[in-house]
Amino acid sequence: PENTKAGTMVELHHAEIPLHEPYGPKNGSLYFKNLRSAKATDMFTTAPAKGKAAVQPKFTYHGFRYVRVIGYPGSLTQLKANIKKLHFHTDLPLNAGGWKTNSYILNTIQQHLLNSHASNMMTIITDCDQRDERLGWMGDAGLSSDAMVLNYQTLSLHTNELLLMRAEQSNGTVPDVVPYYRYGNRPADPAWGLAFPQVLWTMVHYYGDLELGKTFFDACNDWLTYLTMRAEKAGGLPKIYGYYGDWVPPPPAKKISVHYTSAFATIWIAEKLYDIAQALGENSKAQALKRLLDNFTDQFNKGFVKGTTYMDGGQTALVLPMSLGIVPTSMQSDVAKQLLDDLNNHGVHTTSGIIGVKSLFPALSSIRRWDLGLQLCLQTDYPSWGWEAFNPYEPATGVWELWDAWTKGPGMNSRNHHMFSSVSAWMLTDLVGLSTKPGVNGYKEVSLTAARVLGLQSAGASMVVPKEISWNWQRHGGIQCGKQPEGQSAHSPDLPVVPELEITCGDFGGVIQNVMFASYGQPTGHCGMFKVDDSCNLKNSKSVVEKYCLNKKSCSIPTQSSIWGDPCFGKVKRLYVQVQCSEPLSIRAETLFPVGTTADITFPLWALKDPKVTFTYKTTSTIWDNNTFHPTKEITSGTYNKMYDELKFVGQGVVGNHRPYEFAVTGSATGDNVVLTVPHGEIGTMSCPEGHHFAHIRFASYGNPDTTDELLPTVGSCHAGVLLRKKCALLKVDLGVLGW
């Protein structure tokens, strides 16, 4: 302030979180111990007063959310008005990182991932921004490379990373940390050194930069040659060395053998170099790498397959070979089932560390279980990204280093680490539905997919690679769902502020005619398969939601327990809702991509009957009806995939394409409803008509359900769960199911 006495000392002490148990009493002070030896302190001595003066530190930065100020010569009101937080990092524009969906949970998680990326892009890619480390750990850089490239325009940053990695290379080896300083080993753990070829692959695959491929291919191949030699000396790939492995899985999960993750990483490196060699037209090098890959794959499967599974049959053990595509054909169905069983046994939560998590989501995509991938992303209980964001102890603004950070001691516990940020790339490519085609570099051919999952109503993204590509879609009508965590209230003052849950039928979907599911408490499942947790469920949830939503196009529902009441005091609640709209499903989408680019544009039909697709660009035309494709200059191909019930079109960018292509997918609600009532003690069988499959279970009740109205079945006085055991023991019980 003005007239401050000369020689006044002002101290600023930076921290990530306020003090709370188990670190100490929750008394408004800050927690510094996880900074380790970093002082994170700025001290200013004032000069003779000459009006107001602005000061800030030079040659340092701090990772923080909170600051304690000591000695400020003014009031608290003055301090609040005169202190600013500067968030600075390598100057990189956003790419597709600004994508949005209708889900507040997903959007919040993505923003946290962006925050952690930005805070660790400091000319080099650091691991964390706050403690006495802030180093270029290769594990973090490799795991986040896809997400960083998609979120930001990182060509300059990653080119610098490649130069630094090559500069640190010695006799083929790279270290764990680049620049090599203070921590880590040489040679790197294979899963850490993977970053060198992985970053190069991202530059070739996403940017189509073949010059970088040519410049760094041999250096990366030297690293693979070293690893191959080490595997041979160890007695085979399954015995190759490692240090860190699947780092920090969520307790109580155990970490898998480092030999397993190192063998996986070595194959991954060979795969990426094989792709680069093909892109460069280096056929002889590609053939040599293919032979090496075949040999490594054989060694991996012989060394790690145990009966019909891999290793311990846990998530990481299963998803690593699935993501590589090396599971033998005879084992694929068994391995897929084991993964689904493991996820369900853990309430659809991960048990993996940083290596396994990156492979988990592509593994689910490979078996078309995007619904489970979305469910993992939308979880708000431990362990999950949503728990980090919405827990009552220290709601995050970045991504934690440890899943259980709020309970762990000071040694290694950053609240702004990006090593678990790989999920960001999957959310863009597989949920938003914008990706470059596998094996095609530089977005010359793109894949655009709308509405892969019922759990999202809309999504959109745009990116510049080097020209703009955009993709936006919305589902209207049909079934719509929403999930929202409990928000801050007088009952739960430590929770973050959360907006109301928005449910909409869209502009073309009519109004909400039926609340099919609603639970305020701790429900589980995903859209179409929600379940009530009888131990924490407000029993009038459905009637409450009906008051907010019935006969409306859109509705907003609060999630504070002070409004709802508290069905389970001391537990963090959430609200899950599923509604039926009065109009059948339709999909609207628009896309923009440049001349010279080809796009595969896919629309799942979700059992729409007699689908019709209109296309608008300058004029409007019908490109699909009566099971027939009608080509245009821009849309040159259209096919129906009976197995997956989806339409796929091929679009071409045209000269003067300065406006988006618009699509409308419409049809009528399928008549293929199946109703089954099974008397207690008997077995019933449901089947779909030829060429159809069950999209989801709309209604199920074990008790005495009322299915008089097949479109609006309701539970009776006797319904499955705790009530079944208490009220139905002596009653005749039927099972009524409606699905389509």
XYZ file of C-alpha atoms in Angstrom, residues 77-633:
557
model
C -9.324 -6.265 2.379
C -6.364 -4.392 0.885
C -4.371 -7.610 0.590
C -7.159 -9.386 -1.269
C -7.416 -6.489 -3.676
C -3.672 -6.293 -4.305
C -2.464 -9.888 -4.631
C -2.717 -11.825 -7.880
C -1.869 -15.391 -8.808
C -0.021 -15.734 -12.132
C -0.334 -19.082 -13.936
C 2.458 -19.211 -16.479
C 3.915 -21.974 -18.629
C 5.372 -22.612 -22.051
C 3.290 -20.550 -24.468
C 1.274 -23.205 -26.294
C -2.229 -22.570 -27.683
C -4.985 -25.014 -26.874
C -5.647 -27.602 -29.550
C -8.609 -29.938 -28.943
C -8.208 -29.575 -25.169
C -11.184 -27.247 -24.976
C -13.645 -30.008 -25.849
C -16.963 -30.026 -24.021
C -19.730 -32.481 -23.244
C -23.051 -32.118 -21.446
C -21.448 -33.801 -18.402
C -20.237 -31.450 -15.682
C -18.148 -34.287 -14.224
C -16.283 -34.956 -17.482
C -15.759 -31.269 -18.196
C -14.374 -30.705 -14.693
C -11.979 -33.647 -14.945
C -10.753 -32.449 -18.331
C -10.108 -28.967 -16.950
C -8.084 -30.493 -14.109
C -6.062 -32.502 -16.615
C -5.400 -29.337 -18.631
C -4.318 -27.536 -15.465
C -1.790 -30.242 -14.624
C -0.465 -30.282 -18.179
C -0.028 -26.511 -18.275
C 1.632 -26.385 -14.847
C 4.252 -28.888 -15.990
C 5.044 -27.504 -19.438
C 8.072 -25.414 -18.493
C 10.287 -25.637 -21.598
C 10.788 -29.219 -20.447
C 7.932 -31.474 -19.351
C 8.251 -31.735 -15.579
C 6.616 -34.245 -13.261
C 5.267 -31.765 -10.704
C 5.427 -28.041 -10.048
C 5.665 -27.621 -6.287
C 8.197 -29.717 -4.346
C 11.988 -30.008 -4.452
C 11.929 -31.994 -7.709
C 10.251 -30.486 -10.775
C 12.287 -32.691 -13.091
C 11.863 -34.158 -16.553
C 10.842 -37.664 -15.536
C 10.449 -39.669 -18.727
C 7.624 -41.836 -17.376
C 5.344 -38.820 -17.019
C 6.343 -37.377 -20.402
C 5.678 -40.629 -22.232
C 2.379 -41.438 -20.555
C 0.977 -37.942 -21.167
C 2.309 -37.475 -24.695
C -0.885 -38.360 -26.592
C -3.043 -36.268 -24.288
C -0.686 -33.274 -24.412
C -0.497 -33.357 -28.209
C -4.278 -33.475 -28.499
C -4.910 -30.861 -25.809
C -2.243 -28.336 -26.822
C -0.289 -27.476 -29.958
C 2.941 -29.009 -28.688
C 5.119 -29.384 -31.793
C 7.757 -26.961 -30.470
C 7.689 -28.370 -26.923
C 7.972 -31.990 -27.989
C 10.632 -31.230 -30.593
C 12.681 -29.743 -27.771
C 12.018 -32.870 -25.677
C 13.334 -35.069 -28.479
C 16.485 -32.956 -28.781
C 17.087 -33.210 -25.028
C 16.504 -36.970 -25.000
C 18.955 -37.509 -27.838
C 21.478 -35.224 -26.152
C 21.325 -37.385 -23.010
C 21.672 -40.647 -24.955
C 24.810 -42.685 -24.321
C 25.635 -46.017 -25.975
C 21.994 -46.288 -27.000
C 20.629 -45.798 -23.493
C 18.516 -42.966 -22.183
C 18.099 -42.055 -18.484
C 14.906 -41.957 -16.408
C 15.133 -38.153 -16.157
C 15.848 -35.735 -19.026
C 17.817 -33.538 -18.544
C 19.606 -36.108 -16.378
C 19.861 -34.451 -12.991
C 19.654 -35.537 -9.335
C 17.256 -38.496 -9.598
C 16.664 -41.613 -11.664
C 18.828 -44.247 -13.309
C 20.735 -44.896 -16.492
C 19.648 -46.949 -18.346
C 16.039 -45.946 -17.814
C 13.337 -48.342 -16.754
C 12.015 -49.515 -20.162
C 8.560 -48.125 -19.305
C 10.179 -44.729 -18.600
C 12.572 -44.758 -21.562
C 9.558 -45.605 -23.718
C 9.021 -41.826 -23.804
C 11.718 -41.306 -26.464
C 10.088 -43.355 -29.260
C 6.577 -42.573 -27.933
C 7.049 -38.812 -28.242
C 8.560 -39.271 -31.707
C 5.568 -41.413 -32.719
C 3.125 -38.707 -31.557
C 4.884 -36.154 -33.758
C 4.680 -38.457 -36.782
C 1.169 -39.756 -36.102
C -0.648 -36.577 -35.066
C 1.358 -33.919 -36.917
C 2.508 -36.039 -39.853
C 6.024 -34.678 -39.295
C 8.159 -37.125 -41.265
C 11.255 -34.912 -41.006
C 11.289 -35.418 -37.246
C 10.756 -39.115 -37.882
C 13.847 -39.244 -40.090
C 15.896 -37.156 -37.659
C 15.310 -39.248 -34.539
C 14.433 -42.735 -35.807
C 17.939 -44.169 -35.602
C 18.516 -42.835 -32.075
C 15.254 -44.412 -30.905
C 16.146 -47.642 -32.656
C 19.500 -47.654 -30.834
C 17.556 -47.623 -27.563
C 15.491 -50.610 -28.727
C 18.689 -52.420 -29.762
C 20.037 -51.949 -26.247
C 16.827 -53.291 -24.693
C 16.886 -56.289 -27.013
C 20.437 -57.049 -25.896
C 19.441 -56.746 -22.227
C 16.498 -59.099 -22.748
C 18.750 -61.680 -24.400
C 21.320 -61.463 -21.590
C 18.564 -61.853 -18.982
C 17.393 -65.094 -20.562
C 14.449 -63.713 -22.540
C 12.055 -60.800 -22.691
C 9.991 -61.943 -19.646
C 13.119 -61.482 -17.485
C 14.136 -58.022 -18.676
C 15.104 -55.544 -15.949
C 12.902 -52.802 -14.466
C 12.753 -50.453 -11.479
C 9.346 -48.822 -11.105
C 6.747 -50.766 -13.083
C 3.046 -49.987 -12.756
C 3.671 -47.093 -10.422
C 1.246 -46.254 -7.579
C -1.885 -48.373 -8.103
C -4.707 -47.357 -5.740
C -4.455 -49.111 -2.344
C -5.259 -51.833 -1.489
C -4.361 -52.972 -5.044
C -0.874 -54.441 -5.458
C 1.650 -53.577 -8.142
C 2.351 -56.216 -10.788
C 5.892 -57.481 -11.497
C 8.270 -54.911 -13.031
C 9.402 -57.597 -15.499
C 5.865 -57.629 -16.894
C 5.629 -53.879 -17.460
C 9.183 -53.731 -18.837
C 8.447 -56.511 -21.336
C 5.259 -54.696 -22.343
C 7.167 -51.428 -22.777
C 9.796 -53.084 -24.966
C 7.088 -54.432 -27.287
C 5.384 -51.019 -27.265
C 8.645 -49.373 -28.350
C 9.074 -51.890 -31.172
C 5.471 -51.300 -32.315
C 5.905 -47.525 -32.418
C 9.167 -47.771 -34.335
C 7.553 -50.216 -36.765
C 4.792 -47.641 -37.404
C 7.351 -44.874 -37.931
C 9.439 -47.011 -40.296
C 6.336 -47.704 -42.380
C 5.432 -44.004 -42.441
C 8.957 -43.173 -43.635
C 8.842 -45.839 -46.329
C 11.779 -47.672 -44.719
C 10.575 -51.104 -45.777
C 13.637 -53.117 -44.796
C 13.696 -51.542 -41.336
C 9.964 -52.118 -40.980
C 10.362 -55.792 -41.918
C 13.167 -56.249 -39.387
C 11.021 -54.628 -36.694
C 8.067 -56.848 -37.629
C 10.220 -59.946 -37.146
C 11.386 -58.608 -33.797
C 7.783 -57.879 -32.802
C 6.686 -61.406 -33.671
C 9.564 -62.798 -31.635
C 8.801 -60.549 -28.651
C 5.105 -61.413 -28.813
C 5.871 -65.114 -28.755
C 8.209 -64.676 -25.773
C 5.676 -62.536 -23.918
C 2.841 -65.017 -24.317
C 4.991 -68.026 -23.482
C 6.428 -66.319 -20.425
C 3.340 -64.684 -18.931
C 0.271 -66.715 -19.933
C -1.026 -68.762 -17.008
C -3.751 -71.125 -18.208
C -6.354 -68.872 -19.838
C -5.125 -65.619 -18.307
C -2.055 -63.427 -17.890
C -0.101 -63.375 -14.636
C -2.502 -62.743 -11.722
C -5.493 -62.017 -13.974
C -5.764 -58.453 -12.622
C -6.578 -55.356 -14.626
C -3.022 -54.385 -15.518
C -2.102 -57.975 -16.387
C -5.035 -58.157 -18.830
C -5.095 -54.718 -20.434
C -1.404 -54.489 -21.385
C -1.503 -57.347 -23.939
C -5.019 -56.296 -25.003
C -3.812 -52.786 -25.834
C -0.909 -54.245 -27.817
C -3.271 -56.546 -29.720
C -1.145 -59.614 -28.928
C -3.671 -61.806 -27.073
C -3.901 -65.147 -28.936
C -7.202 -65.600 -30.748
C -8.051 -68.646 -28.654
C -7.782 -66.565 -25.452
C -9.427 -63.313 -26.502
C -12.948 -64.025 -25.261
C -11.632 -65.402 -21.954
C -9.364 -62.421 -21.378
C -12.142 -59.958 -22.239
C -14.534 -61.666 -19.832
C -11.910 -61.668 -17.094
C -11.422 -57.922 -17.525
C -15.161 -57.263 -17.323
C -15.469 -59.520 -14.275
C -12.554 -57.766 -12.575
C -14.049 -54.344 -13.219
C -17.445 -55.413 -11.915
C -15.856 -57.018 -8.853
C -14.307 -53.632 -8.061
C -17.466 -51.630 -8.685
C -16.110 -50.462 -12.064
C -13.041 -48.789 -10.567
C -9.450 -49.134 -11.630
C -6.894 -51.152 -9.686
C -4.054 -50.081 -11.992
C -1.096 -47.768 -11.691
C 0.097 -45.350 -14.341
C 1.056 -47.993 -16.939
C -2.138 -49.995 -16.605
C -4.462 -46.976 -16.628
C -3.162 -45.799 -19.996
C -3.913 -49.223 -21.506
C -7.213 -49.792 -19.673
C -9.345 -47.512 -21.818
C -8.034 -48.640 -25.242
C -8.526 -52.233 -24.041
C -12.199 -51.503 -23.294
C -12.588 -49.823 -26.691
C -11.157 -52.908 -28.381
C -14.124 -54.913 -27.041
C -16.602 -52.067 -27.672
C -17.248 -51.383 -23.990
C -17.178 -47.614 -24.176
C -20.022 -47.628 -21.648
C -17.716 -49.015 -18.967
C -14.993 -46.566 -19.955
C -17.469 -43.720 -19.496
C -18.577 -45.182 -16.170
C -14.955 -45.206 -14.984
C -14.608 -41.562 -15.986
C -17.851 -40.535 -14.258
C -17.152 -42.231 -10.919
C -17.021 -39.827 -7.991
C -16.016 -42.253 -5.249
C -12.561 -43.661 -4.501
C -10.506 -44.337 -6.558
C -11.354 -42.038 -9.447
C -10.585 -38.689 -11.019
C -14.066 -37.632 -9.920
C -13.250 -38.448 -6.295
C -10.216 -36.175 -6.529
C -12.456 -33.380 -7.823
C -15.479 -33.777 -5.545
C -14.263 -35.264 -2.241
C -14.931 -33.386 1.027
C -11.328 -33.378 2.287
C -9.400 -31.428 -0.338
C -11.301 -31.049 -3.623
C -8.685 -30.889 -6.376
C -8.024 -28.450 -9.192
C -5.366 -30.651 -10.822
C -4.567 -34.366 -10.934
C -3.112 -36.077 -7.882
C 0.068 -38.137 -7.868
C -1.572 -40.692 -5.554
C -5.150 -41.938 -5.761
C -5.342 -41.752 -1.935
C -3.429 -38.474 -1.619
C -5.604 -37.050 1.152
C -4.448 -39.799 3.566
C -0.782 -40.202 2.659
C 2.309 -38.725 4.272
C 4.600 -36.027 2.931
C 7.290 -38.056 1.136
C 5.788 -38.298 -2.372
C 2.376 -36.704 -2.584
C 1.947 -34.043 -5.238
C -1.503 -32.604 -5.925
C -0.520 -31.481 -9.420
C 0.945 -34.445 -11.300
C 0.023 -35.384 -14.863
C 1.125 -39.043 -14.978
C -2.518 -40.227 -14.753
C -3.651 -37.794 -17.477
C -3.606 -40.296 -20.365
C -7.395 -40.692 -19.976
C -7.806 -37.219 -21.516
C -6.795 -38.507 -24.949
C -9.298 -41.380 -24.751
C -12.144 -39.087 -23.748
C -11.536 -37.021 -26.903
C -11.030 -39.867 -29.357
C -13.605 -42.347 -28.036
C -16.262 -40.332 -26.190
C -16.265 -37.031 -28.084
C -15.464 -39.164 -31.129
C -12.769 -37.188 -32.963
C -9.607 -39.075 -33.925
C -7.145 -39.667 -36.714
C -7.450 -43.096 -38.292
C -4.985 -45.769 -37.126
C -2.046 -46.103 -39.488
C -2.778 -42.781 -41.215
C -0.658 -39.832 -40.114
C -1.364 -36.138 -39.837
C -5.183 -36.245 -39.869
C -5.335 -36.889 -43.589
C -8.055 -39.395 -42.708
C -10.192 -38.870 -39.625
C -12.768 -40.903 -37.722
C -15.830 -39.073 -36.442
C -18.310 -40.979 -34.282
C -21.437 -39.657 -32.586
C -23.267 -40.971 -29.529
C -21.275 -44.112 -28.827
C -22.749 -44.263 -25.338
C -26.178 -43.515 -23.888
C -24.580 -41.724 -20.945
C -23.739 -38.574 -22.952
C -26.250 -36.270 -24.609
C -23.806 -34.041 -26.474
C -20.122 -33.466 -27.155
C -17.945 -31.330 -29.373
C -14.335 -30.462 -30.141
C -12.200 -28.578 -32.623
C -8.491 -28.716 -33.374
C -5.912 -27.270 -35.763
C -3.680 -29.888 -37.468
C -2.621 -27.642 -39.293
C -6.090 -26.603 -40.533
C -9.254 -26.698 -38.478
C -11.193 -29.909 -37.920
C -14.338 -29.755 -35.804
C -16.946 -32.285 -34.683
C -20.110 -31.637 -32.679
C -23.062 -33.915 -32.004
C -26.214 -34.157 -29.895
C -28.644 -36.941 -29.067
C -32.276 -35.792 -28.983
C -35.212 -37.716 -27.561
C -35.170 -41.376 -26.613
C -33.452 -42.136 -23.331
C -31.378 -39.458 -21.580
C -29.322 -39.827 -18.421
C -27.367 -37.707 -16.009
C -24.976 -38.052 -13.085
C -23.995 -35.345 -10.630
C -22.135 -35.403 -7.308
C -23.536 -33.925 -4.118
C -22.952 -30.197 -3.906
C -21.891 -27.934 -1.066
C -24.597 -27.066 1.460
C -25.047 -26.297 5.126
C -25.180 -30.058 5.695
C -21.941 -30.649 3.755
C -19.905 -27.411 3.899
C -16.608 -29.071 2.900
C -17.835 -30.247 -0.498
C -17.161 -28.104 -3.584
C -19.934 -26.030 -5.116
C -21.635 -28.071 -7.843
C -24.221 -26.809 -10.359
C -27.608 -28.441 -10.724
C -27.904 -31.582 -12.814
C -29.182 -30.696 -16.281
C -31.369 -33.220 -18.128
C -32.681 -32.430 -21.596
C -34.522 -34.122 -24.437
C -32.897 -31.685 -26.853
C -34.543 -29.425 -29.397
C -36.039 -32.332 -31.350
C -36.770 -34.802 -28.556
C -40.098 -33.655 -27.174
C -40.583 -33.586 -23.423
C -39.686 -35.844 -20.506
C -42.604 -38.246 -20.245
C -41.224 -40.769 -17.767
C -38.595 -40.813 -15.040
C -37.318 -44.341 -15.472
C -34.720 -44.223 -12.696
C -33.749 -41.777 -9.990
C -31.634 -42.289 -6.898
C -30.158 -39.730 -4.533
C -27.661 -41.597 -2.394
C -24.952 -43.908 -3.684
C -26.385 -45.527 -6.835
C -24.122 -47.437 -9.209
C -24.035 -48.457 -12.859
C -24.271 -46.661 -16.173
C -27.089 -45.303 -18.311
C -29.555 -48.087 -19.017
C -28.122 -50.196 -16.187
C -28.440 -48.064 -13.060
C -28.799 -49.763 -9.682
C -29.983 -48.557 -6.296
C -27.759 -49.040 -3.245
C -30.323 -49.954 -0.593
C -27.994 -48.832 2.191
C -27.914 -45.251 0.860
C -30.915 -44.209 -1.197
C -33.608 -41.619 -0.712
C -36.730 -43.657 -1.354
C -38.735 -40.771 -2.822
C -35.984 -39.897 -5.336
C -38.181 -40.686 -8.322
C -41.101 -38.531 -7.179
C -38.733 -35.632 -6.414
C -37.217 -35.776 -9.905
C -40.683 -36.065 -11.455
C -41.652 -32.763 -9.827
C -38.642 -31.070 -11.422
C -38.776 -32.746 -14.820
C -42.050 -34.331 -16.016
C -43.544 -32.797 -19.165
C -40.603 -30.449 -19.631
C -38.118 -30.318 -22.501
C -35.278 -29.721 -20.013
C -34.954 -29.590 -16.253
C -32.396 -28.691 -13.601
C -32.171 -30.672 -10.366
C -30.158 -29.557 -7.315
C -27.903 -32.067 -5.559
C -27.438 -30.557 -2.095
C -28.426 -32.773 0.815
C -29.900 -29.701 2.528
C -32.593 -29.788 -0.183
C -32.980 -33.548 -0.588
C -32.461 -34.761 2.967
C -29.718 -37.157 3.968
C -30.280 -40.903 3.382
C -26.846 -41.830 4.778
C -25.256 -39.246 7.030
C -21.485 -38.968 6.742
C -21.314 -40.385 3.200
C -20.881 -38.343 0.034
C -24.013 -38.686 -2.076
C -24.673 -38.443 -5.782
C -27.709 -38.209 -8.037
C -28.304 -40.561 -10.982
C -31.290 -39.988 -13.284
C -32.627 -41.717 -16.396
C -35.624 -40.381 -18.317
C -37.660 -41.298 -21.383
C -38.472 -38.503 -23.827
C -41.723 -38.321 -25.787
C -39.989 -38.382 -29.176
C -37.804 -41.239 -30.465
C -34.049 -40.910 -30.624
C -32.517 -38.666 -33.259
C -28.922 -37.531 -33.718
C -27.756 -34.189 -35.052
C -24.119 -33.599 -35.940
C -21.952 -31.120 -37.779
C -18.342 -31.264 -38.883
C -15.784 -29.128 -40.648
C -12.621 -30.516 -42.228
C -10.352 -29.227 -45.001
C -9.975 -30.212 -48.625
C -7.738 -33.248 -49.000
C -9.055 -34.831 -45.803
C -11.291 -37.905 -45.813
C -13.613 -38.609 -42.886
C -15.357 -41.780 -41.749
C -18.555 -40.551 -40.066
C -20.343 -43.130 -37.920
C -23.783 -43.015 -36.309
C -24.896 -45.805 -33.945
C -28.628 -46.284 -34.475
C -29.577 -47.577 -31.016
C -32.254 -49.779 -32.627
C -33.943 -46.941 -34.550
C -36.456 -48.342 -37.013
C -36.431 -47.186 -40.663
C -33.553 -44.722 -40.215
C -33.312 -41.699 -42.474
C -30.270 -39.420 -42.781
C -30.354 -35.939 -44.252
C -27.224 -34.019 -45.185
C -26.914 -30.255 -45.463
C -24.133 -28.357 -47.179
C -25.376 -25.368 -49.168
C -28.465 -27.481 -49.901
C -30.209 -30.305 -48.047
C -30.528 -33.822 -49.437
C -31.409 -37.278 -48.146
C -28.343 -39.545 -48.205
C -29.956 -42.596 -46.553
C -33.494 -43.970 -46.546
C -35.191 -47.274 -47.316
C -31.873 -48.970 -46.532
C -30.315 -47.245 -49.563
C -27.439 -44.767 -49.842
C -27.755 -41.705 -52.093
C -24.314 -40.151 -52.783
C -23.448 -36.483 -53.046
C -20.265 -34.743 -54.133
